[in-house]
Amino acid sequence: MTTPAIPPTAREVRAAAPASAASGAPAGLTVAEVPTPVPGPGQVLVRNQYFHVYAALRTLLAGSVPGAPYPGLNPGDPLFGPAVGEVVAAPPDSPLGPGQLVLHPLGWREYAAVDAAACEPADGLPDPVAYLASGATGYAALTQVAPVRAGDTVFVAGGAGAVGSLTGQIARLLGAGRVIGSTGSAAKADWMTAELGYDAVVVRGAGPQTGPLAEQLAQAAPDGLDVVADLVGGEDLQAAVATARAGARFALIGALSGQLGGGAGVTSAIQLDTFQLIVKRLTLTGYSGGHDPALVREWRERFGGWLRSGQIRFPHRLIPGITAAPQALDDVVAGHHHGAVIIAL
Ligand SMILES: NC(=O)c1ccc[n+]([C@@H]2O[C@H](COP(=O)([O-])OP(=O)(O)OC[C@H]3O[C@@H](n4cnc5c(N)ncnc54)[C@H](OP(=O)(O)O)[C@@H]3O)[C@@H](O)[C@H]2O)c1
């Protein structure tokens, strides 16, 4: 196969306007044609093949959260995030060479000039797209932050999305006895039990027939919860605290209800009954990215093994073309997708 010539211009997705607080408002992105980047010292030029469309961009477009690991995005800024691509130009002394597939942080563009040190070879998993799986987050949560023990009942709040669809499966593989998820629709709940192995799924806003989330969760976990991987906050976290057993461990990973729930997307305030935290001696621990390299290596090794043996699936939807990316982000925010959403270039 011959490598296509490097074109003089290429497209990238940019923030166009500050995110609106209105629920369901478009993220306000544009696709711009720009000169193809020229790699500087220590950099390689990568032609992107896939990049991840992720919900946290809603917060970065709204100005970010103080202390967050990633900066906010201003109008005109190109978006960024995990991507897999092929190195098409590298200096002679680079550890990377043309033709090599790499994972790197400069998605949302057709070509990226990336520090070689920020690239990780993407050749160990059965499919390069699997490098865009958000599983390291759930794996860190359930092995280091709120470790799962054999037989535990685990609740994954937000169990259908990019992180959650893997976290539920990871909980099972780590020995959980019962795995419960939450989602926003009955159709997704059916998919989660049929395809992801959840024992039960509770549905936010399900209406009078099914009842409030807290009641559904109490029914789904009659003996209580041992471990909670929380990607939502809001009523999911309130219900989890009410349903927790004494000594339960919570990993607070995400705040989708605050990020996507119609507010500005940068706060996620809720009321918790602190008597419950006290009398049940609950541990709530925040987890914020910056995976340590040893953990990522361990995750990749186990993920690769689980994929090869068919014990885990990577639920994702491939959407072709960079021009589809702005709508894809709006659809992720609106909850129209299952699993991870990935643009294929
Ligand atoms: N701490 C870390 O290191 C780390 C790393 C990665 C991600 N995160 C965080 O983890 C969370 C999940 O990330 P993700 O990429 O996997 O997102 P995601 O779940 O793919 O986000 C989209 C989903 O959010 C749900 N959603 C939409 N509106 C909602 C609302 N008002 N309330 C509750 N849920 C709503 C919908 O799922 P349903 O229809 O199923 O409800 C939608 O499909 C995010 O908060 C993200 O910032 C944290």
XYZ file of C-alpha atoms and ligand atoms in Angstrom:
393
model
C 0.000 0.000 0.000
C 1.420 3.433 -0.879
C 1.231 6.248 1.653
C -0.783 9.234 0.352
C 1.227 12.456 -0.108
C 0.954 14.998 2.694
C -1.494 17.707 1.525
C -0.709 21.436 2.011
C -3.925 21.953 4.002
C -6.005 19.788 6.329
C -9.143 20.147 8.434
C -9.567 20.539 12.177
C -12.557 21.018 14.479
C -12.582 24.237 16.487
C -14.606 25.769 19.273
C -16.720 28.448 17.614
C -18.726 29.963 20.430
C -18.880 29.604 24.206
C -21.122 26.679 25.157
C -24.680 27.707 25.927
C -26.147 26.733 29.274
C -29.389 25.735 27.571
C -30.088 22.021 27.698
C -29.583 20.466 24.266
C -27.927 23.598 22.801
C -25.376 22.743 20.109
C -21.758 22.711 21.266
C -20.987 25.376 18.649
C -18.115 23.786 16.725
C -16.769 24.582 13.252
C -14.601 22.604 10.849
C -11.762 24.805 9.549
C -9.251 24.263 6.728
C -5.739 25.113 7.963
C -2.155 24.655 6.734
C -1.021 21.112 7.496
C 1.088 21.427 10.656
C 4.863 21.237 10.369
C 6.457 19.168 13.155
C 8.957 20.979 15.361
C 11.973 19.518 17.182
C 11.099 16.221 18.894
C 7.772 16.009 17.073
C 6.303 13.674 14.495
C 3.558 14.307 11.947
C 0.598 11.960 12.409
C -2.270 11.399 9.995
C -5.188 10.678 12.285
C -7.391 7.661 11.596
C -9.729 7.762 14.593
C -10.560 10.174 17.406
C -12.865 9.965 20.420
C -15.901 12.245 20.820
C -16.253 12.556 24.591
C -18.792 14.130 26.930
C -16.296 16.069 29.085
C -15.777 18.470 26.171
C -19.072 20.044 27.235
C -17.294 21.228 30.397
C -14.112 22.315 28.600
C -16.189 24.336 26.106
C -17.971 26.014 29.016
C -14.685 27.154 30.569
C -13.417 24.096 32.472
C -13.345 23.476 36.223
C -10.564 24.992 38.364
C -7.960 22.307 39.079
C -9.135 20.051 36.217
C -6.364 18.229 34.340
C -7.318 19.873 31.014
C -7.600 23.568 30.103
C -10.826 25.168 28.944
C -11.417 25.857 25.249
C -11.914 29.370 23.881
C -13.597 30.272 20.582
C -11.114 29.498 17.793
C -9.194 26.849 19.735
C -8.876 23.444 18.057
C -10.419 20.667 20.153
C -8.185 17.925 21.514
C -8.537 14.420 22.873
C -7.453 10.832 22.318
C -6.673 9.838 18.725
C -5.053 6.984 16.866
C -3.106 7.746 13.699
C -0.220 6.802 11.492
C 3.144 8.527 11.720
C 3.812 9.989 8.256
C 6.963 12.010 8.972
C 9.542 11.706 11.745
C 13.072 13.069 12.213
C 15.851 10.465 11.784
C 16.636 10.407 15.520
C 12.956 9.872 16.526
C 11.965 6.717 18.403
C 8.993 6.564 15.997
C 9.049 5.966 12.259
C 6.696 6.434 9.307
C 3.988 3.798 9.117
C 3.803 3.285 12.885
C 0.353 3.536 14.491
C 0.271 5.659 17.648
C -2.163 6.786 20.340
C -1.769 10.501 21.130
C -3.762 13.427 22.591
C -4.351 15.565 19.455
C -7.585 14.305 17.935
C -10.229 16.446 16.212
C -7.911 17.158 13.240
C -6.800 15.269 10.165
C -3.065 15.864 10.708
C -1.322 16.544 14.028
C 2.234 17.573 14.891
C 2.725 15.666 18.143
C 5.620 15.418 20.596
C 7.050 11.947 20.095
C 7.084 11.616 23.897
C 3.291 12.045 23.951
C 2.766 9.150 21.514
C 2.259 5.543 22.544
C 2.634 2.769 19.959
C -0.849 1.415 19.187
C 0.032 -2.055 18.037
C -0.617 -4.335 21.031
C -4.420 -4.573 21.114
C -6.328 -6.692 18.566
C -7.830 -3.570 16.923
C -6.186 -0.103 16.963
C -9.601 1.494 17.693
C -9.524 -0.252 21.081
C -6.800 2.207 22.147
C -9.609 4.775 22.327
C -11.504 2.755 24.935
C -11.899 4.678 28.212
C -11.431 1.541 30.280
C -8.336 2.622 32.201
C -10.568 5.006 34.173
C -12.975 2.285 35.312
C -10.088 -0.100 35.908
C -8.294 2.434 38.130
C -11.517 3.122 40.013
C -12.290 -0.541 40.678
C -8.738 -1.680 41.460
C -7.231 1.311 43.280
C -9.910 3.767 44.408
C -12.773 1.483 45.449
C -11.378 -2.019 44.940
C -13.880 -4.723 44.067
C -13.767 -7.856 46.193
C -15.126 -11.257 45.207
C -18.909 -11.359 45.461
C -19.398 -7.588 45.855
C -22.508 -5.830 44.605
C -21.282 -2.987 42.368
C -23.302 -0.043 41.061
C -22.044 1.796 37.951
C -23.927 5.085 37.740
C -23.890 6.071 34.072
C -23.236 2.503 32.987
C -23.985 2.820 29.255
C -21.516 5.483 28.110
C -17.888 5.401 27.018
C -16.481 4.832 30.525
C -19.508 3.099 32.046
C -20.012 0.452 29.343
C -16.542 -0.882 30.147
C -16.679 -0.274 33.896
C -19.629 -2.644 34.371
C -17.826 -5.395 32.471
C -14.602 -4.752 34.406
C -16.466 -5.037 37.716
C -17.680 -8.498 36.703
C -14.223 -9.593 35.540
C -12.736 -8.423 38.862
C -15.079 -10.745 40.709
C -18.238 -8.764 41.468
C -21.188 -10.995 42.323
C -23.868 -8.565 41.149
C -23.449 -5.590 38.803
C -26.103 -2.887 38.544
C -26.043 0.073 36.179
C -28.027 3.253 35.611
C -29.008 4.945 32.390
C -31.482 7.440 30.956
C -33.715 5.211 28.841
C -35.440 1.827 28.950
C -33.992 0.913 25.531
C -30.445 1.439 26.800
C -31.283 -0.546 29.939
C -32.311 -3.519 27.751
C -29.071 -3.235 25.765
C -27.017 -3.104 28.980
C -28.494 -6.309 30.361
C -28.456 -8.117 26.993
C -25.030 -7.029 25.739
C -22.950 -5.837 28.692
C -23.913 -8.408 31.307
C -25.515 -6.080 33.884
C -27.722 -8.043 36.284
C -30.098 -5.095 36.668
C -30.370 -1.540 35.351
C -32.179 1.391 36.937
C -33.559 4.139 34.717
C -33.418 7.859 35.482
C -36.739 9.638 34.936
C -38.515 6.362 34.186
C -41.943 7.617 35.203
C -44.561 6.528 37.754
C -44.757 2.876 36.645
C -41.114 2.154 37.426
C -40.768 4.659 40.238
C -37.983 6.942 41.448
C -34.380 5.881 40.905
C -33.791 5.346 44.642
C -36.687 2.872 44.831
C -35.508 1.020 41.716
C -31.993 0.775 43.142
C -33.231 -0.477 46.510
C -35.131 -3.229 44.677
C -32.190 -4.074 42.422
C -29.812 -4.341 45.395
C -31.896 -5.732 48.294
C -28.734 -6.482 50.306
C -27.185 -3.086 49.556
C -24.202 -1.874 47.533
C -20.568 -2.613 48.365
C -18.890 -0.545 45.647
C -20.099 2.421 43.598
C -18.396 3.745 40.451
C -20.143 7.073 40.008
C -20.036 8.847 36.650
C -23.188 10.903 37.201
C -23.556 12.566 40.625
C -27.075 13.964 41.059
C -29.905 11.630 41.997
C -27.799 8.575 41.071
C -25.309 9.390 43.829
C -28.079 10.219 46.291
C -29.742 6.870 45.555
C -26.419 5.042 45.869
C -25.743 6.570 49.296
C -29.233 5.565 50.437
C -28.716 1.991 49.164
C -25.110 1.506 50.325
C -24.186 -1.131 52.876
C -22.068 -0.282 55.897
C -18.474 0.257 54.821
C -19.289 0.722 51.113
C -16.625 2.331 48.915
C -17.465 4.995 46.338
C -15.190 6.081 43.470
C -16.413 9.479 42.261
C -15.245 9.590 38.651
C -17.612 11.811 36.705
C -20.459 14.270 37.117
C -22.549 13.781 33.976
C -25.681 15.210 35.630
C -23.834 18.497 36.179
C -21.939 18.401 32.879
C -24.826 17.509 30.574
C -27.913 18.207 32.644
C -28.737 21.666 31.297
C -26.714 23.894 33.629
C -23.462 25.599 32.677
C -21.707 22.223 32.831
C -18.996 23.278 35.274
C -20.620 22.524 38.634
C -22.422 19.479 39.992
C -23.885 20.404 43.352
C -26.188 18.003 45.194
C -27.542 17.432 48.683
C -26.410 14.330 50.547
C -27.747 13.013 53.830
C -24.523 13.050 55.829
C -26.108 10.942 58.580
C -26.014 8.110 56.024
C -22.320 8.698 55.349
C -21.579 8.665 59.073
C -23.624 5.767 60.343
C -22.685 3.548 57.400
C -19.026 4.646 57.531
C -19.008 5.235 53.760
C -15.832 6.192 51.902
C -16.289 8.605 48.997
C -13.050 9.140 47.064
C -12.631 11.404 44.041
C -10.607 10.171 41.101
C -9.192 12.524 38.487
C -7.355 11.134 35.462
C -3.616 11.345 35.096
C -3.387 7.561 35.011
C 0.001 6.411 36.194
C 1.959 4.640 33.438
C 2.188 1.372 35.390
C -1.595 1.275 35.762
C -2.115 1.989 32.054
C 0.318 -0.809 31.140
C -1.507 -3.207 33.476
C -4.890 -2.172 32.021
C -3.742 -2.587 28.408
C -2.334 -6.024 29.153
C -5.527 -7.215 30.818
C -7.811 -5.490 28.293
C -5.934 -7.115 25.389
C -6.235 -10.534 27.037
C -9.941 -10.062 27.791
C -10.626 -8.884 24.205
C -8.769 -11.839 22.700
C -10.581 -14.341 24.922
C -13.952 -12.703 24.210
C -14.524 -11.897 27.900
C -15.012 -8.174 27.256
C -16.390 -6.113 24.400
C -15.518 -2.558 23.500
C -18.919 -0.999 22.733
C -18.368 1.807 20.236
C -19.920 3.472 17.234
C -17.722 4.530 14.293
C -18.936 7.627 12.461
C -17.169 8.473 9.192
C -15.712 11.889 8.329
C -14.453 14.903 10.249
C -17.441 16.988 9.134
C -19.689 14.672 11.175
C -17.793 15.451 14.394
C -19.739 18.564 15.576
C -23.088 16.762 15.305
C -21.570 13.676 16.929
C -20.664 15.696 20.030
C -24.192 17.135 20.221
C -25.562 13.603 19.966
C -23.251 12.327 22.742
C -24.410 15.158 24.994
C -28.052 14.416 24.138
C -27.549 10.768 25.134
C -28.270 9.356 21.675
C -25.381 6.896 21.709
C -24.287 3.726 23.493
C -20.663 3.190 24.446
C -17.883 5.286 22.907
C -18.369 7.471 19.838
C -15.433 7.567 17.462
C -14.889 9.537 14.271
C -13.196 7.471 11.560
C -11.187 9.526 9.054
N -12.062 11.093 36.543
C -11.504 10.741 35.399
O -10.315 10.483 35.304
C -12.374 10.654 34.181
C -11.889 10.126 32.997
C -12.761 10.019 31.905
C -14.081 10.470 32.025
N -14.476 11.024 33.200
C -15.846 11.473 33.392
O -16.656 10.320 33.379
C -17.960 10.670 32.958
C -18.371 9.738 31.854
O -17.600 10.019 30.696
P -17.989 9.339 29.327
O -17.016 9.849 28.337
O -18.153 7.901 29.529
O -19.394 9.986 29.039
P -20.687 9.268 28.457
O -21.305 8.420 29.497
O -20.369 8.629 27.156
O -21.598 10.557 28.252
C -22.737 10.551 27.493
C -23.890 9.947 28.274
O -24.182 10.758 29.407
C -25.488 10.456 29.825
N -26.220 11.673 30.155
C -26.640 12.634 29.327
N -27.289 13.586 30.013
C -27.289 13.203 31.296
C -27.814 13.760 32.496
N -28.501 14.913 32.488
N -27.622 13.093 33.644
C -26.928 11.945 33.656
N -26.403 11.366 32.542
C -26.586 11.992 31.387
C -26.168 9.728 28.659
O -26.183 8.349 28.993
P -27.514 7.631 29.525
O -28.545 7.833 28.470
O -27.076 6.227 29.683
O -27.870 8.285 30.822
C -25.178 9.916 27.537
O -25.233 8.878 26.584
C -17.891 12.134 32.568
O -18.333 12.883 33.662
C -16.429 12.379 32.319
O -16.047 13.716 32.480
C -13.665 11.102 34.278
